Coordinates of C-alpha atoms in Angstrom, one line a residue:
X1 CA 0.0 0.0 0.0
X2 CA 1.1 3.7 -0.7
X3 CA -1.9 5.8 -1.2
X4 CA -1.3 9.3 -0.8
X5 CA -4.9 11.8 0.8
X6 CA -3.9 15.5 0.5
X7 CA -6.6 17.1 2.8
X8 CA -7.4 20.8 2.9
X9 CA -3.5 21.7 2.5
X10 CA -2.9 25.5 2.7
X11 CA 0.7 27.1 3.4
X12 CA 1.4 30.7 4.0
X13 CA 4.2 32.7 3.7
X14 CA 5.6 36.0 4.9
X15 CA 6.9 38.2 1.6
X16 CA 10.1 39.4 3.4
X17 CA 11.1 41.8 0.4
X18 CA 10.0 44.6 -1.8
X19 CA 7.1 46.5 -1.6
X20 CA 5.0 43.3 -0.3
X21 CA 7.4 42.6 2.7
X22 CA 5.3 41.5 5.6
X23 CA 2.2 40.5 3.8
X24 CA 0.8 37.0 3.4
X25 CA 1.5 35.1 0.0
X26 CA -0.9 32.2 0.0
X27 CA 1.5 29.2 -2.0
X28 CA -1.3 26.3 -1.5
X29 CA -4.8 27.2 -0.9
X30 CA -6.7 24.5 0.5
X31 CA -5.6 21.7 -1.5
X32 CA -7.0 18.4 -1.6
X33 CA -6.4 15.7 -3.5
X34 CA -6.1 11.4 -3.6
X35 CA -3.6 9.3 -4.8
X36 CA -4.0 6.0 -5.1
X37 CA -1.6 3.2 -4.2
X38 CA 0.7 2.2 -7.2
X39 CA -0.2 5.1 -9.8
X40 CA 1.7 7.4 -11.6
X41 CA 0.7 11.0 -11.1
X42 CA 2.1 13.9 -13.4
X43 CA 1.5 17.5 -11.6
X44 CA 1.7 20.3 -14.2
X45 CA 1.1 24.2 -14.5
X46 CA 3.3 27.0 -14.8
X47 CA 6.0 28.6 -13.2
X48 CA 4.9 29.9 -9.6
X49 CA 1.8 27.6 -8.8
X50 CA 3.1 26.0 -6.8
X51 CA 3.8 22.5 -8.1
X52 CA 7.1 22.1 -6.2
X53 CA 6.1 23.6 -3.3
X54 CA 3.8 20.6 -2.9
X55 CA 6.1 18.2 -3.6
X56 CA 8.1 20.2 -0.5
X57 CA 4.6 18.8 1.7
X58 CA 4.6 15.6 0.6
X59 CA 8.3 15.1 0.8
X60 CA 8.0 16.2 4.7
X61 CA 10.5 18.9 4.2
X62 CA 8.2 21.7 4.6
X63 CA 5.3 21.7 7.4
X64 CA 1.7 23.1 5.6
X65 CA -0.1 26.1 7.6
X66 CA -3.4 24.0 8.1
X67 CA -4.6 20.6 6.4
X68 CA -2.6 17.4 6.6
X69 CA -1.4 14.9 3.9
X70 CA -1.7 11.0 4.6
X71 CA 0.5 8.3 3.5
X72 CA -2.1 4.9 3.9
X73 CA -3.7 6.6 6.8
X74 CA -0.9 8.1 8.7
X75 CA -0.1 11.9 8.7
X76 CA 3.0 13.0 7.4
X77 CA 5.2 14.5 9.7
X78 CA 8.7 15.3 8.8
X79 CA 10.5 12.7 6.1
X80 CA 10.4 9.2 6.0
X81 CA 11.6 6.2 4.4
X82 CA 9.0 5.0 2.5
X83 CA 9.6 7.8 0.7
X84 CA 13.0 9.0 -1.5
X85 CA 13.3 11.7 -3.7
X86 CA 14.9 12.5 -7.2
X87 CA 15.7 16.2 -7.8
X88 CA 16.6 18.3 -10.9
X89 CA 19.6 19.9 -9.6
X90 CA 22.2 16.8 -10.1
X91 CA 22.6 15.4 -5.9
X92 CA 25.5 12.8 -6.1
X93 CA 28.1 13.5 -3.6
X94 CA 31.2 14.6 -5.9
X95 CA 33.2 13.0 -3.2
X96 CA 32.1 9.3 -3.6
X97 CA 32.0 7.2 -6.1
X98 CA 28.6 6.4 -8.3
X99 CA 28.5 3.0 -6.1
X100 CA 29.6 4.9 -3.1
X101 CA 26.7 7.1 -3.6
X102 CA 24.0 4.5 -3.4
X103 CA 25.5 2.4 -1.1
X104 CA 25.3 5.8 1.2
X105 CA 21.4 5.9 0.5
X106 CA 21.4 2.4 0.9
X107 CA 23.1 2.7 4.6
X108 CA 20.8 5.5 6.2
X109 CA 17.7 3.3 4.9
X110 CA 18.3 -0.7 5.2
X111 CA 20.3 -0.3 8.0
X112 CA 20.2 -3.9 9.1
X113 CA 22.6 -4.9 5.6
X114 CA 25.9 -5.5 6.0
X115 CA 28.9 -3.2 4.1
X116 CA 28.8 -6.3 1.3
X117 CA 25.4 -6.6 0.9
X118 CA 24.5 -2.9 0.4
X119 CA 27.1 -3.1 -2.5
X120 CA 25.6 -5.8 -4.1
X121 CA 22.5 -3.9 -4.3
X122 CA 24.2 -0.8 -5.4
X123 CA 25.5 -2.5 -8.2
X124 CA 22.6 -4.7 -9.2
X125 CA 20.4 -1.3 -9.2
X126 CA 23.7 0.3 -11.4
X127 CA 22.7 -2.5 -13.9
X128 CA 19.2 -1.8 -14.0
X129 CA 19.5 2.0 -15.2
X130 CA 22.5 1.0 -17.6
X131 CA 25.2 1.9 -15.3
X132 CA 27.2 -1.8 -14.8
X133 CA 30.7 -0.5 -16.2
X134 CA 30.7 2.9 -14.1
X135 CA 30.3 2.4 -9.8
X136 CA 33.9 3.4 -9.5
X137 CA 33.5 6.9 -11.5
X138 CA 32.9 9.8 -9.1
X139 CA 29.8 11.8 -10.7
X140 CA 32.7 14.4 -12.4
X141 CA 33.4 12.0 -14.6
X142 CA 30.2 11.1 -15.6
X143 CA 27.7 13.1 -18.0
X144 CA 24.4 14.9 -16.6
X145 CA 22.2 12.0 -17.5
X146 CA 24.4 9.4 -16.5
X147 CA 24.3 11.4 -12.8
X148 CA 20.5 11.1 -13.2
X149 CA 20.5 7.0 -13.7
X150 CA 22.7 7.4 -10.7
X151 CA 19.9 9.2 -8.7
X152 CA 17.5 7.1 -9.8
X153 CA 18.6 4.0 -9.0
X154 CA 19.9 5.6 -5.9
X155 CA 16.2 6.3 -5.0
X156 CA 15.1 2.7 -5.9
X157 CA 17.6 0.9 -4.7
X158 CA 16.3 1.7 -1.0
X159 CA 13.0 0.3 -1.9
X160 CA 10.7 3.3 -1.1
X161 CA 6.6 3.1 -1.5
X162 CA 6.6 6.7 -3.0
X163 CA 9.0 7.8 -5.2
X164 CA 8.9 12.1 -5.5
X165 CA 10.3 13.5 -8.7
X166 CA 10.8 17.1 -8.7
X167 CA 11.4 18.2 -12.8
X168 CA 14.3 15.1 -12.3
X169 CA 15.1 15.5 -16.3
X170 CA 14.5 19.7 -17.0
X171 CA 18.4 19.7 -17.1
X172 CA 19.1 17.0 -19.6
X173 CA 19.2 17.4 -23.4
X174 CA 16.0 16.1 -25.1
X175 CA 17.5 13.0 -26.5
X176 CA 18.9 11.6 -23.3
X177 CA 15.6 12.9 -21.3
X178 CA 13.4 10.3 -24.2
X179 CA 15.7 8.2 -23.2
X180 CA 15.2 8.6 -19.2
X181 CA 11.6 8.7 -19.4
X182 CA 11.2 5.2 -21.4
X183 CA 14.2 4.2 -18.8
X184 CA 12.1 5.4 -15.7
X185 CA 9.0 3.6 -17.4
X186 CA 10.6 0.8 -17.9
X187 CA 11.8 0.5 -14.2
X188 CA 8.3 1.7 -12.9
X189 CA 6.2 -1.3 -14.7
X190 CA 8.8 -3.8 -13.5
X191 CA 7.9 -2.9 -10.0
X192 CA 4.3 -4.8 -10.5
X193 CA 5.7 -7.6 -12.6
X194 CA 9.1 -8.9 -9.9
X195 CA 8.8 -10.1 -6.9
X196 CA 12.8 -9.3 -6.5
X197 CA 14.6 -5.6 -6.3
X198 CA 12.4 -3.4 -7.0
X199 CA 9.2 -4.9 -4.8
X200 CA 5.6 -4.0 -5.4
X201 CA 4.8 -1.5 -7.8
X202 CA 5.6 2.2 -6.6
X203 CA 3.2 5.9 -6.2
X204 CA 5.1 8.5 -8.2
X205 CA 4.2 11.9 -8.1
X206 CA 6.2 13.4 -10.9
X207 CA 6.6 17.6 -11.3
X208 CA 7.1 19.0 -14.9
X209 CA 6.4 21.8 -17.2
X210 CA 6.1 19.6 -20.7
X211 CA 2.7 18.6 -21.4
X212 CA 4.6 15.5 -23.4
X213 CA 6.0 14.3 -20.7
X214 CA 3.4 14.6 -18.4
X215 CA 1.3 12.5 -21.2
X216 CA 4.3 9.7 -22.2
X217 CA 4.6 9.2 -17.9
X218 CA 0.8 9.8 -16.5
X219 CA -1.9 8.0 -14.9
X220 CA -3.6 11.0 -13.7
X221 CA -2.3 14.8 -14.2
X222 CA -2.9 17.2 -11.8
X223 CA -3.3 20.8 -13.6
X224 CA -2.4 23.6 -10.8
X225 CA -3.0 26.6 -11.2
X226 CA -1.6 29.4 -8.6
X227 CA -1.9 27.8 -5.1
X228 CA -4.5 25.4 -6.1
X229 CA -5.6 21.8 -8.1
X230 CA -7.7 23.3 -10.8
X231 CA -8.3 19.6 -12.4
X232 CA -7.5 16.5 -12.2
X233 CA -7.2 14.3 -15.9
X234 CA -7.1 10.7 -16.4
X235 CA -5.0 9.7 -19.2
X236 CA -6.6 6.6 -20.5
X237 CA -3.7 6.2 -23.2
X238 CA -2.8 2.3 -23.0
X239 CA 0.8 0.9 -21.5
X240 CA 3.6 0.5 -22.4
X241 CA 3.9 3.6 -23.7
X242 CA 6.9 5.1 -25.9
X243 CA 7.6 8.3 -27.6
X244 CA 7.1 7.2 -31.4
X245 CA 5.1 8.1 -34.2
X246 CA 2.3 6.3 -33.4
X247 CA 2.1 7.9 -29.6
X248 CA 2.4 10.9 -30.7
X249 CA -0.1 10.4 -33.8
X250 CA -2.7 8.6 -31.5
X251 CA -6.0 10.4 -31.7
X252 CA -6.7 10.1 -27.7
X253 CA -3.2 11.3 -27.4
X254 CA -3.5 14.5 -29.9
X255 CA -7.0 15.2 -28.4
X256 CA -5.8 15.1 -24.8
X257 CA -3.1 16.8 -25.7
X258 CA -4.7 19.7 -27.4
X259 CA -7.1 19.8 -24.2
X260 CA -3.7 20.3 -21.9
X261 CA -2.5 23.3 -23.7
X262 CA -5.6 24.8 -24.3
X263 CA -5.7 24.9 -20.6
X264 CA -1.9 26.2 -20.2
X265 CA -2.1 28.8 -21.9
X266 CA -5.8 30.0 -20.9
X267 CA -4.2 33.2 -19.2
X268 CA -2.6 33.8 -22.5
X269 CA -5.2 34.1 -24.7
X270 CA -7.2 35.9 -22.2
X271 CA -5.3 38.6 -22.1
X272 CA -4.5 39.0 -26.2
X273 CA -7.7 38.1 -27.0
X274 CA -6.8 35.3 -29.5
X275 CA -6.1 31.6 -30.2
X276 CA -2.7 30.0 -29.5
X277 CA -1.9 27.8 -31.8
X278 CA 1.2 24.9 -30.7

């Protein structure tokens, strides 16, 4: 079980510069929302709605002003190891090795395996994402989506119920990013087919700005809008998914698609009084 209640979430803010300094800036305004156990869930919107700030909540790095998020019944409160997170900004410590890295996470989480052990499973999890030939590279020496396999199999290798994904490919060049979403796919839907590694299948709540994306990856999408859920969508496209020409060419897909931007760039053509046309 990993199902994820998001009840009546509000966080406040001070402003403590500019001409708004001391005044209340309302980042999530009574939020509420369900996750079910074992779903992939894509959280979209622009740039100031709040979308990571959520992410902060559910993460338990950041305590909400009123309301209360559950993880199978049982408040949040502070971090936890059910749940491990994979960030944009590249994490590894430039110190330690690729292996040395996950056999860190590895340590603070399954504490009861031995130095051996945990390096077994560092490298088993290096093999998963593509990574066999490079645990003894420190993350210098390794390109920005090659850090990223790192991360991720540094977050799965620890066997969390939740996996959090703030914008975890923004920083990659498009090609390798196709390739990290099919990758991260790939990984998730192994989850519910092994009984090994990886255990039962995972709830990832995934941030992003590309409607793409948020289509290739999602269950369900969560549109925000500033401080608030304005919808929640259910992508219906079937599994396994992959960025083709026949995904992309895919009535559902275009019509969904053209619902998602439509709803993007609302503001927009409010304000010029037009259509916009992607």
């Amino acid at each position: 079980m990993s199902r994820i209640d998001i009840e009546n979430l509000t966080l406040i803010f001070k402003q403590t510069a500019g001409e708004a300094a001391g005044a209340d800036f309302i980042a999530l305004d009574n939020v509420s929302a369900v996750i079910e156990s074992g779903t992939f869930v894509c959280v979209i919107g622009p740039s100031g709605c709040g979308k990571s700030t959520l992410l902060s909540v559910l993460e338990g790095l950041v305590t909400p002003t009123s309301g209360r998020v559950l993880i199978d019944g049982t408040p949040v409160n502070g971090t936890g190891t059910e749940r491990a997170v994979v960030f944009q900004q590249y994490t590894l410590f430039p110190w330690m090795t690729a292996k040395q890295n996950i056999v860190f996470g590895i340590k603070q989480t399954l504490k009861k395996l031995s130095e051996h052990e945990a390096g077994v499973r560092a490298e088993k999890f290096l093999e998963k994402v593509g990574l066999g030939g490079v645990g003894d590279k420190l993350p210098g020496q390794l390109s920005g989506g090659m850090q990223q396999r790192v991360a991720i199999a540094r977050a799965l290798a620890v066997s969390p119920k939740i996996l959090l994904m703030d914008e975890p490919f923004g920083a990659i060049d498009a090609k390798t990013r196709v390739s990290l979403q099919e990758l991260l796919l790939e990984l998730w839907d192994a989850d519910a087919r092994e009984d090994g590694l990886c255990g039962q299948k995972k709830t990832v709540v995934f941030i992003t700005h590309d409607i793409d994306e948020a289509l290739l990856l999602a269950d369900t999408i969560f549109f925000m809008k500033p401080g608030s859920i304005a919808e929640t969508i259910s992508v219906p496209l079937s599994r396994p998914r992959a960025k083709d020409g026949q995904f992309f060419n895919g009535e559902e897909y275009r019509r969904l698609r053209a619902d998602l931007v439509s709803k993007f760039y609302q503001d927009v053509r409010e304000h010029i009084g037009g259509e916009v046309v992607l």
